[in-house]
PDB file of N, CA and C in Angstrom:
ATOM      1  N   MET A   1       1.146  -1.277  -0.012  1.00 92.00           N
ATOM      2  CA  MET A   1      -0.272   0.093   0.064  1.00 92.00           C
ATOM      3  C   MET A   1       0.594   1.443  -0.240  1.00 92.00           C
ATOM      4  N   THR A   2       0.487   2.665  -0.591  1.00 94.00           N
ATOM      5  CA  THR A   2       1.160   3.398  -0.708  1.00 94.00           C
ATOM      6  C   THR A   2       0.573   4.645   0.333  1.00 94.00           C
ATOM      7  N   TYR A   3       1.152   5.275   1.040  1.00 95.00           N
ATOM      8  CA  TYR A   3       0.894   5.876   1.926  1.00 95.00           C
ATOM      9  C   TYR A   3       1.459   7.500   1.540  1.00 95.00           C
ATOM     10  N   ARG A   4       0.945   8.218   1.828  1.00 95.00           N
ATOM     11  CA  ARG A   4       0.851   9.983   1.807  1.00 95.00           C
ATOM     12  C   ARG A   4       1.398  10.555   3.425  1.00 95.00           C
ATOM     13  N   VAL A   5       2.653  10.986   3.367  1.00 96.00           N
ATOM     14  CA  VAL A   5       3.365  11.344   4.699  1.00 96.00           C
ATOM     15  C   VAL A   5       3.412  12.625   4.226  1.00 96.00           C
ATOM     16  N   ILE A   6       3.085  13.661   5.091  1.00 95.00           N
ATOM     17  CA  ILE A   6       2.688  15.242   5.127  1.00 95.00           C
ATOM     18  C   ILE A   6       3.861  15.351   6.568  1.00 95.00           C
ATOM     19  N   ILE A   7       4.700  15.929   6.242  1.00 92.00           N
ATOM     20  CA  ILE A   7       5.758  16.312   7.225  1.00 92.00           C
ATOM     21  C   ILE A   7       5.329  17.910   7.489  1.00 92.00           C
ATOM     22  N   ASP A   8       4.835  18.558   8.577  1.00 92.00           N
ATOM     23  CA  ASP A   8       4.676  20.053   8.329  1.00 92.00           C
ATOM     24  C   ASP A   8       5.324  20.741   9.456  1.00 92.00           C
ATOM     25  N   PHE A   9       5.994  21.830   9.313  1.00 86.00           N
ATOM     26  CA  PHE A   9       7.160  22.416  10.102  1.00 86.00           C
ATOM     27  C   PHE A   9       6.524  23.660  10.285  1.00 86.00           C
ATOM     28  N   GLY A  10       5.496  23.906  10.077  1.00 83.00           N
ATOM     29  CA  GLY A  10       4.997  25.613  10.043  1.00 83.00           C
ATOM     30  C   GLY A  10       4.894  26.082   8.826  1.00 83.00           C
ATOM     31  N   PRO A  11       5.909  26.667   8.446  1.00 85.00           N
ATOM     32  CA  PRO A  11       6.039  27.866   7.391  1.00 85.00           C
ATOM     33  C   PRO A  11       6.310  26.251   6.134  1.00 85.00           C
ATOM     34  N   THR A  12       7.044  25.388   6.722  1.00 85.00           N
ATOM     35  CA  THR A  12       7.436  24.591   5.516  1.00 85.00           C
ATOM     36  C   THR A  12       6.379  23.326   5.553  1.00 85.00           C
ATOM     37  N   GLU A  13       6.112  22.688   4.227  1.00 90.00           N
ATOM     38  CA  GLU A  13       5.676  21.466   4.345  1.00 90.00           C
ATOM     39  C   GLU A  13       6.141  20.568   3.268  1.00 90.00           C
ATOM     40  N   LEU A  14       6.170  19.124   3.943  1.00 91.00           N
ATOM     41  CA  LEU A  14       6.886  18.047   2.762  1.00 91.00           C
ATOM     42  C   LEU A  14       5.770  16.997   2.793  1.00 91.00           C
ATOM     43  N   SER A  15       5.851  16.502   1.199  1.00 94.00           N
ATOM     44  CA  SER A  15       4.652  15.656   1.614  1.00 94.00           C
ATOM     45  C   SER A  15       5.685  14.275   0.537  1.00 94.00           C
ATOM     46  N   VAL A  16       5.560  13.344   1.108  1.00 94.00           N
ATOM     47  CA  VAL A  16       6.171  11.961   0.659  1.00 94.00           C
ATOM     48  C   VAL A  16       5.400  10.824   0.634  1.00 94.00           C
ATOM     49  N   MET A  17       5.270  10.220  -0.547  1.00 94.00           N
ATOM     50  CA  MET A  17       4.449   9.168  -0.860  1.00 94.00           C
ATOM     51  C   MET A  17       5.425   7.802  -0.710  1.00 94.00           C
ATOM     52  N   ILE A  18       5.210   7.247   0.016  1.00 94.00           N
ATOM     53  CA  ILE A  18       6.133   5.958   0.816  1.00 94.00           C
ATOM     54  C   ILE A  18       5.545   4.559   0.128  1.00 94.00           C
ATOM     55  N   ASP A  19       5.786   3.678   0.037  1.00 93.00           N
ATOM     56  CA  ASP A  19       5.073   2.244  -0.260  1.00 93.00           C
ATOM     57  C   ASP A  19       5.458   1.414   1.700  1.00 93.00           C
ATOM     58  N   SER A  20       4.539   1.262   1.951  1.00 93.00           N
ATOM     59  CA  SER A  20       4.683   0.253   3.217  1.00 93.00           C
ATOM     60  C   SER A  20       4.117  -1.201   3.371  1.00 93.00           C
ATOM     61  N   ASN A  21       4.345  -2.010   3.605  1.00 92.00           N
ATOM     62  CA  ASN A  21       3.511  -3.432   3.734  1.00 92.00           C
ATOM     63  C   ASN A  21       2.933  -3.109   5.244  1.00 92.00           C
ATOM     64  N   THR A  22       2.870  -2.344   6.190  1.00 93.00           N
ATOM     65  CA  THR A  22       2.331  -2.613   7.494  1.00 93.00           C
ATOM     66  C   THR A  22       1.328  -1.003   7.192  1.00 93.00           C
ATOM     67  N   SER A  23       0.656  -1.304   8.071  1.00 91.00           N
ATOM     68  CA  SER A  23      -0.478  -0.089   8.339  1.00 91.00           C
ATOM     69  C   SER A  23      -0.093   0.827   9.782  1.00 91.00           C
ATOM     70  N   ASP A  24       1.117   0.386  10.507  1.00 95.00           N
ATOM     71  CA  ASP A  24       1.283   1.168  11.673  1.00 95.00           C
ATOM     72  C   ASP A  24       2.091   2.274  11.233  1.00 95.00           C
ATOM     73  N   ASN A  25       1.404   3.408  12.121  1.00 94.00           N
ATOM     74  CA  ASN A  25       2.168   4.799  11.621  1.00 94.00           C
ATOM     75  C   ASN A  25       3.341   4.989  11.933  1.00 94.00           C
ATOM     76  N   ASN A  26       3.698   4.609  13.166  1.00 94.00           N
ATOM     77  CA  ASN A  26       5.410   4.865  13.750  1.00 94.00           C
ATOM     78  C   ASN A  26       6.084   4.049  12.770  1.00 94.00           C
ATOM     79  N   GLU A  27       5.861   2.937  12.204  1.00 95.00           N
ATOM     80  CA  GLU A  27       6.669   2.356  10.976  1.00 95.00           C
ATOM     81  C   GLU A  27       6.567   2.969  10.081  1.00 95.00           C
ATOM     82  N   ILE A  28       5.889   3.588   9.154  1.00 96.00           N
ATOM     83  CA  ILE A  28       5.893   4.664   8.207  1.00 96.00           C
ATOM     84  C   ILE A  28       6.656   5.577   8.641  1.00 96.00           C
ATOM     85  N   TYR A  29       6.447   6.374   9.468  1.00 92.00           N
ATOM     86  CA  TYR A  29       6.980   7.467   9.872  1.00 92.00           C
ATOM     87  C   TYR A  29       8.639   7.286   9.969  1.00 92.00           C
ATOM     88  N   ASN A  30       9.144   6.020  10.439  1.00 93.00           N
ATOM     89  CA  ASN A  30      10.294   6.111  10.727  1.00 93.00           C
ATOM     90  C   ASN A  30      10.850   5.710   9.311  1.00 93.00           C
ATOM     91  N   LYS A  31      10.204   4.616   8.244  1.00 95.00           N
ATOM     92  CA  LYS A  31      10.677   4.411   7.249  1.00 95.00           C
ATOM     93  C   LYS A  31      10.676   5.695   6.306  1.00 95.00           C
ATOM     94  N   THR A  32      10.304   6.546   6.399  1.00 94.00           N
ATOM     95  CA  THR A  32       9.850   7.713   5.377  1.00 94.00           C
ATOM     96  C   THR A  32      11.043   8.731   6.074  1.00 94.00           C
ATOM     97  N   MET A  33      11.335   8.820   7.242  1.00 91.00           N
ATOM     98  CA  MET A  33      12.402   9.624   7.994  1.00 91.00           C
ATOM     99  C   MET A  33      13.918   8.882   7.133  1.00 91.00           C
ATOM    100  N   LEU A  34      13.747   7.464   7.385  1.00 93.00           N
ATOM    101  CA  LEU A  34      14.855   6.756   7.064  1.00 93.00           C
ATOM    102  C   LEU A  34      15.501   7.234   5.329  1.00 93.00           C
ATOM    103  N   TYR A  35      14.166   7.170   4.449  1.00 94.00           N
ATOM    104  CA  TYR A  35      14.712   7.171   3.464  1.00 94.00           C
ATOM    105  C   TYR A  35      14.670   8.714   3.020  1.00 94.00           C
ATOM    106  N   LEU A  36      14.251   9.613   3.560  1.00 93.00           N
ATOM    107  CA  LEU A  36      15.052  11.122   3.302  1.00 93.00           C
ATOM    108  C   LEU A  36      16.134  11.225   3.990  1.00 93.00           C
ATOM    109  N   LYS A  37      16.700  10.915   5.091  1.00 92.00           N
ATOM    110  CA  LYS A  37      17.949  11.047   5.563  1.00 92.00           C
ATOM    111  C   LYS A  37      18.945  10.079   4.242  1.00 92.00           C
ATOM    112  N   ASN A  38      18.780   9.251   3.902  1.00 95.00           N
ATOM    113  CA  ASN A  38      19.342   8.233   2.443  1.00 95.00           C
ATOM    114  C   ASN A  38      19.585   9.343   1.413  1.00 95.00           C
ATOM    115  N   GLU A  39      18.575  10.128   1.666  1.00 95.00           N
ATOM    116  CA  GLU A  39      18.296  10.922   0.367  1.00 95.00           C
ATOM    117  C   GLU A  39      19.200  12.209   0.363  1.00 95.00           C
ATOM    118  N   GLY A  40      19.685  12.464   1.330  1.00 95.00           N
ATOM    119  CA  GLY A  40      20.392  13.779   1.340  1.00 95.00           C
ATOM    120  C   GLY A  40      19.640  14.827   2.026  1.00 95.00           C
ATOM    121  N   TRP A  41      18.393  14.404   2.433  1.00 91.00           N
ATOM    122  CA  TRP A  41      17.674  15.849   3.114  1.00 91.00           C
ATOM    123  C   TRP A  41      17.997  15.895   4.697  1.00 91.00           C
ATOM    124  N   THR A  42      18.192  17.342   4.732  1.00 86.00           N
ATOM    125  CA  THR A  42      18.353  17.626   6.251  1.00 86.00           C
ATOM    126  C   THR A  42      17.230  18.549   6.785  1.00 86.00           C
ATOM    127  N   LEU A  43      16.641  17.897   7.779  1.00 83.00           N
ATOM    128  CA  LEU A  43      15.366  18.848   8.312  1.00 83.00           C
ATOM    129  C   LEU A  43      15.603  19.288   9.641  1.00 83.00           C
ATOM    130  N   PRO A  44      14.482  20.277   9.493  1.00 81.00           N
ATOM    131  CA  PRO A  44      14.998  21.159  11.193  1.00 81.00           C
ATOM    132  C   PRO A  44      15.029  20.395  12.439  1.00 81.00           C
ATOM    133  N   ASN A  45      15.392  20.591  13.047  1.00 80.00           N
ATOM    134  CA  ASN A  45      15.694  19.908  14.796  1.00 80.00           C
ATOM    135  C   ASN A  45      14.348  20.336  15.335  1.00 80.00           C
ATOM    136  N   GLU A  46      13.558  20.093  15.074  1.00 80.00           N
ATOM    137  CA  GLU A  46      12.112  20.434  16.112  1.00 80.00           C
ATOM    138  C   GLU A  46      10.688  19.395  15.340  1.00 80.00           C
ATOM    139  N   TYR A  47      10.228  19.113  16.458  1.00 80.00           N
ATOM    140  CA  TYR A  47       9.017  17.862  16.506  1.00 80.00           C
ATOM    141  C   TYR A  47       8.079  18.688  15.208  1.00 80.00           C
ATOM    142  N   PRO A  48       8.131  18.041  14.119  1.00 85.00           N
ATOM    143  CA  PRO A  48       6.946  18.436  13.032  1.00 85.00           C
ATOM    144  C   PRO A  48       5.379  17.777  13.583  1.00 85.00           C
ATOM    145  N   ALA A  49       4.546  18.250  12.829  1.00 90.00           N
ATOM    146  CA  ALA A  49       3.177  17.469  12.628  1.00 90.00           C
ATOM    147  C   ALA A  49       3.334  16.412  11.565  1.00 90.00           C
ATOM    148  N   ILE A  50       2.889  15.342  12.169  1.00 92.00           N
ATOM    149  CA  ILE A  50       2.718  14.546  10.605  1.00 92.00           C
ATOM    150  C   ILE A  50       1.616  13.958  10.384  1.00 92.00           C
ATOM    151  N   THR A  51       1.015  13.765   9.623  1.00 94.00           N
ATOM    152  CA  THR A  51       0.024  13.663   8.809  1.00 94.00           C
ATOM    153  C   THR A  51       0.146  12.225   7.651  1.00 94.00           C
ATOM    154  N   ILE A  52      -0.300  10.833   8.076  1.00 95.00           N
ATOM    155  CA  ILE A  52      -0.538   9.690   7.293  1.00 95.00           C
ATOM    156  C   ILE A  52      -1.577   9.461   6.862  1.00 95.00           C
ATOM    157  N   THR A  53      -2.034   9.204   6.044  1.00 94.00           N
ATOM    158  CA  THR A  53      -3.215   8.737   4.801  1.00 94.00           C
ATOM    159  C   THR A  53      -2.715   7.888   3.745  1.00 94.00           C
ATOM    160  N   PRO A  54      -3.232   6.640   3.635  1.00 93.00           N
ATOM    161  CA  PRO A  54      -3.522   5.958   2.477  1.00 93.00           C
ATOM    162  C   PRO A  54      -3.672   6.474   1.519  1.00 93.00           C
ATOM    163  N   ALA A  55      -3.179   6.172   0.447  1.00 91.00           N
ATOM    164  CA  ALA A  55      -3.238   7.063  -0.843  1.00 91.00           C
ATOM    165  C   ALA A  55      -3.260   5.724  -1.853  1.00 91.00           C
ATOM    166  N   PRO A  56      -4.320   4.603  -2.045  1.00 85.00           N
ATOM    167  CA  PRO A  56      -4.520   3.788  -3.012  1.00 85.00           C
ATOM    168  C   PRO A  56      -4.351   4.203  -4.329  1.00 85.00           C
ATOM    169  N   GLU A  57      -4.785   5.438  -5.027  1.00 83.00           N
ATOM    170  CA  GLU A  57      -4.668   6.185  -6.203  1.00 83.00           C
ATOM    171  C   GLU A  57      -3.041   5.845  -6.687  1.00 83.00           C
ATOM    172  N   TRP A  58      -2.314   5.669  -5.635  1.00 80.00           N
ATOM    173  CA  TRP A  58      -0.737   5.799  -6.192  1.00 80.00           C
ATOM    174  C   TRP A  58      -0.248   4.322  -6.394  1.00 80.00           C
ATOM    175  N   ASP A  59      -1.225   2.937  -5.723  1.00 76.00           N
ATOM    176  CA  ASP A  59      -0.816   1.868  -5.957  1.00 76.00           C
ATOM    177  C   ASP A  59      -0.643   1.210  -7.254  1.00 76.00           C
ATOM    178  N   GLU A  60      -0.193   0.617  -7.574  1.00 70.00           N
ATOM    179  CA  GLU A  60      -0.062  -0.268  -9.613  1.00 70.00           C
ATOM    180  C   GLU A  60      -1.091  -0.908  -9.230  1.00 70.00           C
ATOM    181  N   ALA A  61      -1.949  -0.898 -10.667  1.00 53.00           N
ATOM    182  CA  ALA A  61      -3.214  -2.047 -10.234  1.00 53.00           C
ATOM    183  C   ALA A  61      -2.674  -3.329 -11.044  1.00 53.00           C
TER     184      ALA A  61
END
């Protein structure tokens, strides 16, 4: 399943599409943060607001 993860730092919002075999929000969040770190993203050292929602429209048919 594909999930839309929105990371909101106030004036800056980042939306990431992530594939996951689990529906556990903590695991999806951790996978997203690891992906961003591996891609070289540097995020602010503050706790963001997180929204995780299923995005079945992004799954392959």
